[in-house]
Amino acid sequence: MKSKYKLLPSFYYNSVFSIPYDEFKKKNIKALFFDLDNTLLNSEEKQLNDKTKHFLKKLSSDFEIVIISNASLKKIKKNIFFEQLKYIYLNLFQKKPSAWGLKKALKLLNINSDEAIMIGDQLRTDIASANKSDIISVLVKPLNRQNESFITKLFRYFTENKFINKIKKIDHKEYNSKFKNFL
């Protein structure tokens, strides 16, 4: 879903649990690509909680589920808890915001970019890579901002906040629908 701003999400929801997946299913969405850290996995935890595991299993009856994360391979594998859950490991040169992982997932599933959604908590990585790949981008509020890495906090402060304030000034409607509850 092309936007004139590479960091502007197609949609915003408070959490992965509040996304209207049935609506996306009606629009022929076949795959959900999830970021791991602070989208599905609280930054204080090492493994997905039972609620999230049950939720992903339920979603897998209607969608292909793929974890696309900049996290370590060890951390990703620790959270692949059932066979239908797929993942794409991103090495140093393939990390988001590169579109490489999303394009690899599309190829793996043999689907087009308009049949997938990327869901994540960061504009600079998750949303930018989805927009580069012409995939619908869904921004969710981070599960826990307190324990984010120093680098993530820097990017949020210097990239995300600057961009969000720009949108607030030039397009208040867009700001209200996609960022008002994000900060």
PDB file of N, CA and C in Angstrom, residues 8-94:
ATOM      1  N   LEU A   8       4.901   6.101   7.130  1.00  0.00           N
ATOM      2  CA  LEU A   8       3.480   6.209   7.470  1.00  0.00           C
ATOM      3  C   LEU A   8       2.798   4.847   7.351  1.00  0.00           C
ATOM      4  N   PRO A   9       2.249   4.333   8.461  1.00  0.00           N
ATOM      5  CA  PRO A   9       1.579   3.027   8.388  1.00  0.00           C
ATOM      6  C   PRO A   9       0.238   3.122   7.670  1.00  0.00           C
ATOM      7  N   SER A  10      -0.187   2.007   7.119  1.00  0.00           N
ATOM      8  CA  SER A  10      -1.515   1.943   6.503  1.00  0.00           C
ATOM      9  C   SER A  10      -2.594   2.019   7.578  1.00  0.00           C
ATOM     10  N   PHE A  11      -2.316   1.370   8.730  1.00  0.00           N
ATOM     11  CA  PHE A  11      -3.276   1.322   9.838  1.00  0.00           C
ATOM     12  C   PHE A  11      -2.539   1.374  11.168  1.00  0.00           C
ATOM     13  N   TYR A  12      -3.275   1.759  12.215  1.00  0.00           N
ATOM     14  CA  TYR A  12      -2.749   1.714  13.577  1.00  0.00           C
ATOM     15  C   TYR A  12      -3.780   1.032  14.474  1.00  0.00           C
ATOM     16  N   TYR A  13      -3.293   0.148  15.349  1.00  0.00           N
ATOM     17  CA  TYR A  13      -4.129  -0.482  16.379  1.00  0.00           C
ATOM     18  C   TYR A  13      -3.325  -0.524  17.674  1.00  0.00           C
ATOM     19  N   ASN A  14      -4.023  -0.547  18.799  1.00  0.00           N
ATOM     20  CA  ASN A  14      -3.337  -0.537  20.093  1.00  0.00           C
ATOM     21  C   ASN A  14      -2.493  -1.777  20.341  1.00  0.00           C
ATOM     22  N   SER A  15      -2.910  -2.911  19.803  1.00  0.00           N
ATOM     23  CA  SER A  15      -2.146  -4.148  20.006  1.00  0.00           C
ATOM     24  C   SER A  15      -2.491  -5.140  18.905  1.00  0.00           C
ATOM     25  N   VAL A  16      -1.743  -6.230  18.860  1.00  0.00           N
ATOM     26  CA  VAL A  16      -2.038  -7.278  17.878  1.00  0.00           C
ATOM     27  C   VAL A  16      -3.413  -7.886  18.136  1.00  0.00           C
ATOM     28  N   PHE A  17      -3.887  -7.781  19.363  1.00  0.00           N
ATOM     29  CA  PHE A  17      -5.181  -8.369  19.719  1.00  0.00           C
ATOM     30  C   PHE A  17      -6.366  -7.516  19.264  1.00  0.00           C
ATOM     31  N   SER A  18      -6.132  -6.260  18.930  1.00  0.00           N
ATOM     32  CA  SER A  18      -7.240  -5.380  18.533  1.00  0.00           C
ATOM     33  C   SER A  18      -7.363  -5.188  17.018  1.00  0.00           C
ATOM     34  N   ILE A  19      -6.548  -5.869  16.257  1.00  0.00           N
ATOM     35  CA  ILE A  19      -6.605  -5.779  14.789  1.00  0.00           C
ATOM     36  C   ILE A  19      -7.816  -6.565  14.289  1.00  0.00           C
ATOM     37  N   PRO A  20      -8.616  -5.998  13.383  1.00  0.00           N
ATOM     38  CA  PRO A  20      -9.797  -6.714  12.860  1.00  0.00           C
ATOM     39  C   PRO A  20      -9.407  -7.716  11.758  1.00  0.00           C
ATOM     40  N   TYR A  21      -8.859  -8.830  12.166  1.00  0.00           N
ATOM     41  CA  TYR A  21      -8.353  -9.832  11.214  1.00  0.00           C
ATOM     42  C   TYR A  21      -9.442 -10.331  10.267  1.00  0.00           C
ATOM     43  N   ASP A  22     -10.670 -10.437  10.744  1.00  0.00           N
ATOM     44  CA  ASP A  22     -11.775 -10.880   9.877  1.00  0.00           C
ATOM     45  C   ASP A  22     -11.959  -9.937   8.690  1.00  0.00           C
ATOM     46  N   GLU A  23     -11.797  -8.646   8.934  1.00  0.00           N
ATOM     47  CA  GLU A  23     -11.919  -7.666   7.846  1.00  0.00           C
ATOM     48  C   GLU A  23     -10.813  -7.866   6.810  1.00  0.00           C
ATOM     49  N   PHE A  24      -9.618  -8.133   7.277  1.00  0.00           N
ATOM     50  CA  PHE A  24      -8.505  -8.365   6.349  1.00  0.00           C
ATOM     51  C   PHE A  24      -8.681  -9.680   5.595  1.00  0.00           C
ATOM     52  N   LYS A  25      -9.241 -10.664   6.256  1.00  0.00           N
ATOM     53  CA  LYS A  25      -9.505 -11.948   5.589  1.00  0.00           C
ATOM     54  C   LYS A  25     -10.494 -11.744   4.438  1.00  0.00           C
ATOM     55  N   LYS A  26     -11.517 -10.920   4.669  1.00  0.00           N
ATOM     56  CA  LYS A  26     -12.506 -10.623   3.624  1.00  0.00           C
ATOM     57  C   LYS A  26     -11.861  -9.914   2.431  1.00  0.00           C
ATOM     58  N   LYS A  27     -10.749  -9.231   2.672  1.00  0.00           N
ATOM     59  CA  LYS A  27     -10.045  -8.508   1.607  1.00  0.00           C
ATOM     60  C   LYS A  27      -8.952  -9.363   0.970  1.00  0.00           C
ATOM     61  N   ASN A  28      -9.051 -10.681   1.160  1.00  0.00           N
ATOM     62  CA  ASN A  28      -8.146 -11.653   0.535  1.00  0.00           C
ATOM     63  C   ASN A  28      -6.706 -11.607   1.063  1.00  0.00           C
ATOM     64  N   ILE A  29      -6.550 -11.199   2.310  1.00  0.00           N
ATOM     65  CA  ILE A  29      -5.231 -11.273   2.942  1.00  0.00           C
ATOM     66  C   ILE A  29      -4.990 -12.724   3.328  1.00  0.00           C
ATOM     67  N   LYS A  30      -3.843 -13.243   2.913  1.00  0.00           N
ATOM     68  CA  LYS A  30      -3.520 -14.656   3.156  1.00  0.00           C
ATOM     69  C   LYS A  30      -2.420 -14.852   4.186  1.00  0.00           C
ATOM     70  N   ALA A  31      -1.610 -13.810   4.427  1.00  0.00           N
ATOM     71  CA  ALA A  31      -0.473 -13.967   5.331  1.00  0.00           C
ATOM     72  C   ALA A  31      -0.314 -12.766   6.253  1.00  0.00           C
ATOM     73  N   LEU A  32       0.098 -13.072   7.467  1.00  0.00           N
ATOM     74  CA  LEU A  32       0.402 -12.049   8.460  1.00  0.00           C
ATOM     75  C   LEU A  32       1.875 -12.179   8.821  1.00  0.00           C
ATOM     76  N   PHE A  33       2.616 -11.110   8.606  1.00  0.00           N
ATOM     77  CA  PHE A  33       4.026 -11.074   8.967  1.00  0.00           C
ATOM     78  C   PHE A  33       4.136 -10.270  10.262  1.00  0.00           C
ATOM     79  N   PHE A  34       4.671 -10.880  11.295  1.00  0.00           N
ATOM     80  CA  PHE A  34       4.782 -10.221  12.594  1.00  0.00           C
ATOM     81  C   PHE A  34       6.233  -9.940  12.952  1.00  0.00           C
ATOM     82  N   ASP A  35       6.474  -8.767  13.503  1.00  0.00           N
ATOM     83  CA  ASP A  35       7.713  -8.495  14.207  1.00  0.00           C
ATOM     84  C   ASP A  35       7.615  -9.249  15.539  1.00  0.00           C
ATOM     85  N   LEU A  36       8.744  -9.540  16.149  1.00  0.00           N
ATOM     86  CA  LEU A  36       8.733 -10.280  17.413  1.00  0.00           C
ATOM     87  C   LEU A  36       8.834  -9.345  18.622  1.00  0.00           C
ATOM     88  N   ASP A  37       9.967  -8.670  18.764  1.00  0.00           N
ATOM     89  CA  ASP A  37      10.224  -7.853  19.954  1.00  0.00           C
ATOM     90  C   ASP A  37       9.281  -6.669  20.077  1.00  0.00           C
ATOM     91  N   ASN A  38       8.608  -6.605  21.200  1.00  0.00           N
ATOM     92  CA  ASN A  38       7.698  -5.525  21.576  1.00  0.00           C
ATOM     93  C   ASN A  38       6.436  -5.447  20.715  1.00  0.00           C
ATOM     94  N   THR A  39       6.261  -6.409  19.819  1.00  0.00           N
ATOM     95  CA  THR A  39       5.013  -6.548  19.071  1.00  0.00           C
ATOM     96  C   THR A  39       4.272  -7.767  19.604  1.00  0.00           C
ATOM     97  N   LEU A  40       4.936  -8.912  19.590  1.00  0.00           N
ATOM     98  CA  LEU A  40       4.385 -10.154  20.148  1.00  0.00           C
ATOM     99  C   LEU A  40       4.999 -10.494  21.502  1.00  0.00           C
ATOM    100  N   LEU A  41       6.248 -10.138  21.667  1.00  0.00           N
ATOM    101  CA  LEU A  41       7.020 -10.529  22.847  1.00  0.00           C
ATOM    102  C   LEU A  41       7.408  -9.295  23.655  1.00  0.00           C
ATOM    103  N   ASN A  42       6.942  -9.248  24.896  1.00  0.00           N
ATOM    104  CA  ASN A  42       7.286  -8.160  25.798  1.00  0.00           C
ATOM    105  C   ASN A  42       8.804  -8.125  25.969  1.00  0.00           C
ATOM    106  N   SER A  43       9.374  -6.939  25.970  1.00  0.00           N
ATOM    107  CA  SER A  43      10.835  -6.814  26.038  1.00  0.00           C
ATOM    108  C   SER A  43      11.430  -7.376  27.327  1.00  0.00           C
ATOM    109  N   GLU A  44      10.622  -7.602  28.339  1.00  0.00           N
ATOM    110  CA  GLU A  44      11.108  -8.187  29.598  1.00  0.00           C
ATOM    111  C   GLU A  44      11.101  -9.713  29.569  1.00  0.00           C
ATOM    112  N   GLU A  45      10.463 -10.299  28.567  1.00  0.00           N
ATOM    113  CA  GLU A  45      10.303 -11.750  28.522  1.00  0.00           C
ATOM    114  C   GLU A  45      11.225 -12.381  27.481  1.00  0.00           C
ATOM    115  N   LYS A  46      11.490 -13.655  27.651  1.00  0.00           N
ATOM    116  CA  LYS A  46      12.332 -14.403  26.705  1.00  0.00           C
ATOM    117  C   LYS A  46      11.484 -15.232  25.739  1.00  0.00           C
ATOM    118  N   GLN A  47      10.267 -15.591  26.183  1.00  0.00           N
ATOM    119  CA  GLN A  47       9.388 -16.416  25.352  1.00  0.00           C
ATOM    120  C   GLN A  47       7.980 -15.837  25.332  1.00  0.00           C
ATOM    121  N   LEU A  48       7.261 -16.169  24.262  1.00  0.00           N
ATOM    122  CA  LEU A  48       5.879 -15.719  24.129  1.00  0.00           C
ATOM    123  C   LEU A  48       5.048 -16.254  25.285  1.00  0.00           C
ATOM    124  N   ASN A  49       4.121 -15.442  25.761  1.00  0.00           N
ATOM    125  CA  ASN A  49       3.240 -15.916  26.826  1.00  0.00           C
ATOM    126  C   ASN A  49       2.137 -16.797  26.235  1.00  0.00           C
ATOM    127  N   ASP A  50       1.417 -17.502  27.090  1.00  0.00           N
ATOM    128  CA  ASP A  50       0.393 -18.450  26.636  1.00  0.00           C
ATOM    129  C   ASP A  50      -0.726 -17.774  25.850  1.00  0.00           C
ATOM    130  N   LYS A  51      -1.110 -16.573  26.262  1.00  0.00           N
ATOM    131  CA  LYS A  51      -2.171 -15.847  25.556  1.00  0.00           C
ATOM    132  C   LYS A  51      -1.769 -15.594  24.099  1.00  0.00           C
ATOM    133  N   THR A  52      -0.548 -15.148  23.888  1.00  0.00           N
ATOM    134  CA  THR A  52      -0.061 -14.854  22.536  1.00  0.00           C
ATOM    135  C   THR A  52       0.094 -16.129  21.720  1.00  0.00           C
ATOM    136  N   LYS A  53       0.583 -17.191  22.343  1.00  0.00           N
ATOM    137  CA  LYS A  53       0.716 -18.474  21.642  1.00  0.00           C
ATOM    138  C   LYS A  53      -0.644 -18.977  21.172  1.00  0.00           C
ATOM    139  N   HIS A  54      -1.617 -18.942  22.061  1.00  0.00           N
ATOM    140  CA  HIS A  54      -2.971 -19.392  21.708  1.00  0.00           C
ATOM    141  C   HIS A  54      -3.534 -18.527  20.576  1.00  0.00           C
ATOM    142  N   PHE A  55      -3.323 -17.233  20.667  1.00  0.00           N
ATOM    143  CA  PHE A  55      -3.800 -16.282  19.671  1.00  0.00           C
ATOM    144  C   PHE A  55      -3.200 -16.575  18.293  1.00  0.00           C
ATOM    145  N   LEU A  56      -1.889 -16.805  18.232  1.00  0.00           N
ATOM    146  CA  LEU A  56      -1.229 -17.099  16.954  1.00  0.00           C
ATOM    147  C   LEU A  56      -1.705 -18.424  16.371  1.00  0.00           C
ATOM    148  N   LYS A  57      -1.894 -19.408  17.224  1.00  0.00           N
ATOM    149  CA  LYS A  57      -2.408 -20.705  16.750  1.00  0.00           C
ATOM    150  C   LYS A  57      -3.791 -20.538  16.138  1.00  0.00           C
ATOM    151  N   LYS A  58      -4.625 -19.752  16.797  1.00  0.00           N
ATOM    152  CA  LYS A  58      -5.980 -19.500  16.289  1.00  0.00           C
ATOM    153  C   LYS A  58      -5.912 -18.781  14.935  1.00  0.00           C
ATOM    154  N   LEU A  59      -5.063 -17.770  14.829  1.00  0.00           N
ATOM    155  CA  LEU A  59      -4.919 -17.037  13.564  1.00  0.00           C
ATOM    156  C   LEU A  59      -4.425 -17.936  12.436  1.00  0.00           C
ATOM    157  N   SER A  60      -3.630 -18.942  12.784  1.00  0.00           N
ATOM    158  CA  SER A  60      -3.034 -19.806  11.756  1.00  0.00           C
ATOM    159  C   SER A  60      -4.065 -20.671  11.039  1.00  0.00           C
ATOM    160  N   SER A  61      -5.287 -20.726  11.551  1.00  0.00           N
ATOM    161  CA  SER A  61      -6.330 -21.464  10.830  1.00  0.00           C
ATOM    162  C   SER A  61      -6.863 -20.653   9.647  1.00  0.00           C
ATOM    163  N   ASP A  62      -6.638 -19.335   9.660  1.00  0.00           N
ATOM    164  CA  ASP A  62      -7.107 -18.465   8.576  1.00  0.00           C
ATOM    165  C   ASP A  62      -5.984 -17.833   7.755  1.00  0.00           C
ATOM    166  N   PHE A  63      -4.785 -17.761   8.327  1.00  0.00           N
ATOM    167  CA  PHE A  63      -3.674 -17.067   7.677  1.00  0.00           C
ATOM    168  C   PHE A  63      -2.386 -17.873   7.816  1.00  0.00           C
ATOM    169  N   GLU A  64      -1.468 -17.633   6.888  1.00  0.00           N
ATOM    170  CA  GLU A  64      -0.088 -18.074   7.074  1.00  0.00           C
ATOM    171  C   GLU A  64       0.539 -17.066   8.035  1.00  0.00           C
ATOM    172  N   ILE A  65       1.279 -17.541   9.012  1.00  0.00           N
ATOM    173  CA  ILE A  65       1.914 -16.661   9.990  1.00  0.00           C
ATOM    174  C   ILE A  65       3.431 -16.777   9.834  1.00  0.00           C
ATOM    175  N   VAL A  66       4.091 -15.614   9.693  1.00  0.00           N
ATOM    176  CA  VAL A  66       5.544 -15.598   9.557  1.00  0.00           C
ATOM    177  C   VAL A  66       6.113 -14.547  10.516  1.00  0.00           C
ATOM    178  N   ILE A  67       7.110 -14.961  11.291  1.00  0.00           N
ATOM    179  CA  ILE A  67       7.834 -14.026  12.151  1.00  0.00           C
ATOM    180  C   ILE A  67       9.006 -13.480  11.334  1.00  0.00           C
ATOM    181  N   ILE A  68       9.053 -12.153  11.204  1.00  0.00           N
ATOM    182  CA  ILE A  68      10.157 -11.497  10.498  1.00  0.00           C
ATOM    183  C   ILE A  68      10.732 -10.483  11.476  1.00  0.00           C
ATOM    184  N   SER A  69      11.881 -10.817  12.035  1.00  0.00           N
ATOM    185  CA  SER A  69      12.404 -10.033  13.144  1.00  0.00           C
ATOM    186  C   SER A  69      13.895  -9.773  12.994  1.00  0.00           C
ATOM    187  N   ASN A  70      14.332  -8.644  13.538  1.00  0.00           N
ATOM    188  CA  ASN A  70      15.757  -8.339  13.605  1.00  0.00           C
ATOM    189  C   ASN A  70      16.408  -8.986  14.825  1.00  0.00           C
ATOM    190  N   ALA A  71      15.641  -9.749  15.587  1.00  0.00           N
ATOM    191  CA  ALA A  71      16.169 -10.420  16.783  1.00  0.00           C
ATOM    192  C   ALA A  71      17.154 -11.520  16.384  1.00  0.00           C
ATOM    193  N   SER A  72      17.868 -12.025  17.365  1.00  0.00           N
ATOM    194  CA  SER A  72      18.830 -13.099  17.101  1.00  0.00           C
ATOM    195  C   SER A  72      18.098 -14.373  16.679  1.00  0.00           C
ATOM    196  N   LEU A  73      18.797 -15.208  15.927  1.00  0.00           N
ATOM    197  CA  LEU A  73      18.219 -16.479  15.483  1.00  0.00           C
ATOM    198  C   LEU A  73      17.829 -17.335  16.686  1.00  0.00           C
ATOM    199  N   LYS A  74      18.656 -17.339  17.710  1.00  0.00           N
ATOM    200  CA  LYS A  74      18.373 -18.110  18.929  1.00  0.00           C
ATOM    201  C   LYS A  74      17.049 -17.666  19.558  1.00  0.00           C
ATOM    202  N   LYS A  75      16.852 -16.367  19.654  1.00  0.00           N
ATOM    203  CA  LYS A  75      15.625 -15.832  20.249  1.00  0.00           C
ATOM    204  C   LYS A  75      14.409 -16.170  19.391  1.00  0.00           C
ATOM    205  N   ILE A  76      14.554 -16.066  18.088  1.00  0.00           N
ATOM    206  CA  ILE A  76      13.444 -16.386  17.185  1.00  0.00           C
ATOM    207  C   ILE A  76      13.074 -17.857  17.315  1.00  0.00           C
ATOM    208  N   LYS A  77      14.063 -18.740  17.226  1.00  0.00           N
ATOM    209  CA  LYS A  77      13.789 -20.184  17.299  1.00  0.00           C
ATOM    210  C   LYS A  77      13.155 -20.574  18.629  1.00  0.00           C
ATOM    211  N   LYS A  78      13.511 -19.887  19.684  1.00  0.00           N
ATOM    212  CA  LYS A  78      12.949 -20.159  21.008  1.00  0.00           C
ATOM    213  C   LYS A  78      11.439 -19.882  21.033  1.00  0.00           C
ATOM    214  N   ASN A  79      10.970 -19.064  20.093  1.00  0.00           N
ATOM    215  CA  ASN A  79       9.567 -18.662  20.069  1.00  0.00           C
ATOM    216  C   ASN A  79       8.767 -19.279  18.926  1.00  0.00           C
ATOM    217  N   ILE A  80       9.360 -20.212  18.209  1.00  0.00           N
ATOM    218  CA  ILE A  80       8.626 -20.957  17.180  1.00  0.00           C
ATOM    219  C   ILE A  80       8.078 -22.201  17.875  1.00  0.00           C
ATOM    220  N   PHE A  81       6.827 -22.142  18.256  1.00  0.00           N
ATOM    221  CA  PHE A  81       6.274 -23.157  19.154  1.00  0.00           C
ATOM    222  C   PHE A  81       5.331 -24.143  18.479  1.00  0.00           C
ATOM    223  N   PHE A  82       5.036 -23.978  17.197  1.00  0.00           N
ATOM    224  CA  PHE A  82       4.263 -24.987  16.472  1.00  0.00           C
ATOM    225  C   PHE A  82       4.662 -24.968  15.004  1.00  0.00           C
ATOM    226  N   GLU A  83       4.445 -26.097  14.368  1.00  0.00           N
ATOM    227  CA  GLU A  83       4.976 -26.342  13.026  1.00  0.00           C
ATOM    228  C   GLU A  83       4.526 -25.327  11.968  1.00  0.00           C
ATOM    229  N   GLN A  84       3.296 -24.859  12.053  1.00  0.00           N
ATOM    230  CA  GLN A  84       2.781 -23.942  11.027  1.00  0.00           C
ATOM    231  C   GLN A  84       3.371 -22.534  11.137  1.00  0.00           C
ATOM    232  N   LEU A  85       4.004 -22.234  12.252  1.00  0.00           N
ATOM    233  CA  LEU A  85       4.598 -20.915  12.451  1.00  0.00           C
ATOM    234  C   LEU A  85       5.958 -20.865  11.750  1.00  0.00           C
ATOM    235  N   LYS A  86       6.068 -19.965  10.791  1.00  0.00           N
ATOM    236  CA  LYS A  86       7.301 -19.854  10.010  1.00  0.00           C
ATOM    237  C   LYS A  86       8.094 -18.631  10.472  1.00  0.00           C
ATOM    238  N   TYR A  87       9.348 -18.593  10.103  1.00  0.00           N
ATOM    239  CA  TYR A  87      10.149 -17.415  10.416  1.00  0.00           C
ATOM    240  C   TYR A  87      11.157 -17.160   9.302  1.00  0.00           C
ATOM    241  N   ILE A  88      11.554 -15.912   9.202  1.00  0.00           N
ATOM    242  CA  ILE A  88      12.616 -15.502   8.291  1.00  0.00           C
ATOM    243  C   ILE A  88      13.697 -14.868   9.164  1.00  0.00           C
ATOM    244  N   TYR A  89      14.877 -15.472   9.146  1.00  0.00           N
ATOM    245  CA  TYR A  89      15.993 -14.901   9.901  1.00  0.00           C
ATOM    246  C   TYR A  89      16.675 -13.850   9.034  1.00  0.00           C
ATOM    247  N   LEU A  90      16.942 -12.703   9.615  1.00  0.00           N
ATOM    248  CA  LEU A  90      17.579 -11.600   8.901  1.00  0.00           C
ATOM    249  C   LEU A  90      19.004 -11.427   9.416  1.00  0.00           C
ATOM    250  N   ASN A  91      19.992 -11.694   8.551  1.00  0.00           N
ATOM    251  CA  ASN A  91      21.371 -11.480   8.996  1.00  0.00           C
ATOM    252  C   ASN A  91      21.689  -9.988   8.959  1.00  0.00           C
ATOM    253  N   LEU A  92      22.899  -9.646   9.291  1.00  0.00           N
ATOM    254  CA  LEU A  92      23.291  -8.245   9.452  1.00  0.00           C
ATOM    255  C   LEU A  92      22.904  -7.352   8.276  1.00  0.00           C
ATOM    256  N   PHE A  93      23.062  -7.835   7.046  1.00  0.00           N
ATOM    257  CA  PHE A  93      22.800  -7.003   5.873  1.00  0.00           C
ATOM    258  C   PHE A  93      21.362  -7.109   5.365  1.00  0.00           C
ATOM    259  N   GLN A  94      20.550  -7.921   6.016  1.00  0.00           N
ATOM    260  CA  GLN A  94      19.167  -8.120   5.583  1.00  0.00           C
ATOM    261  C   GLN A  94      18.159  -7.558   6.579  1.00  0.00           C
TER     262      GLN A  94
END
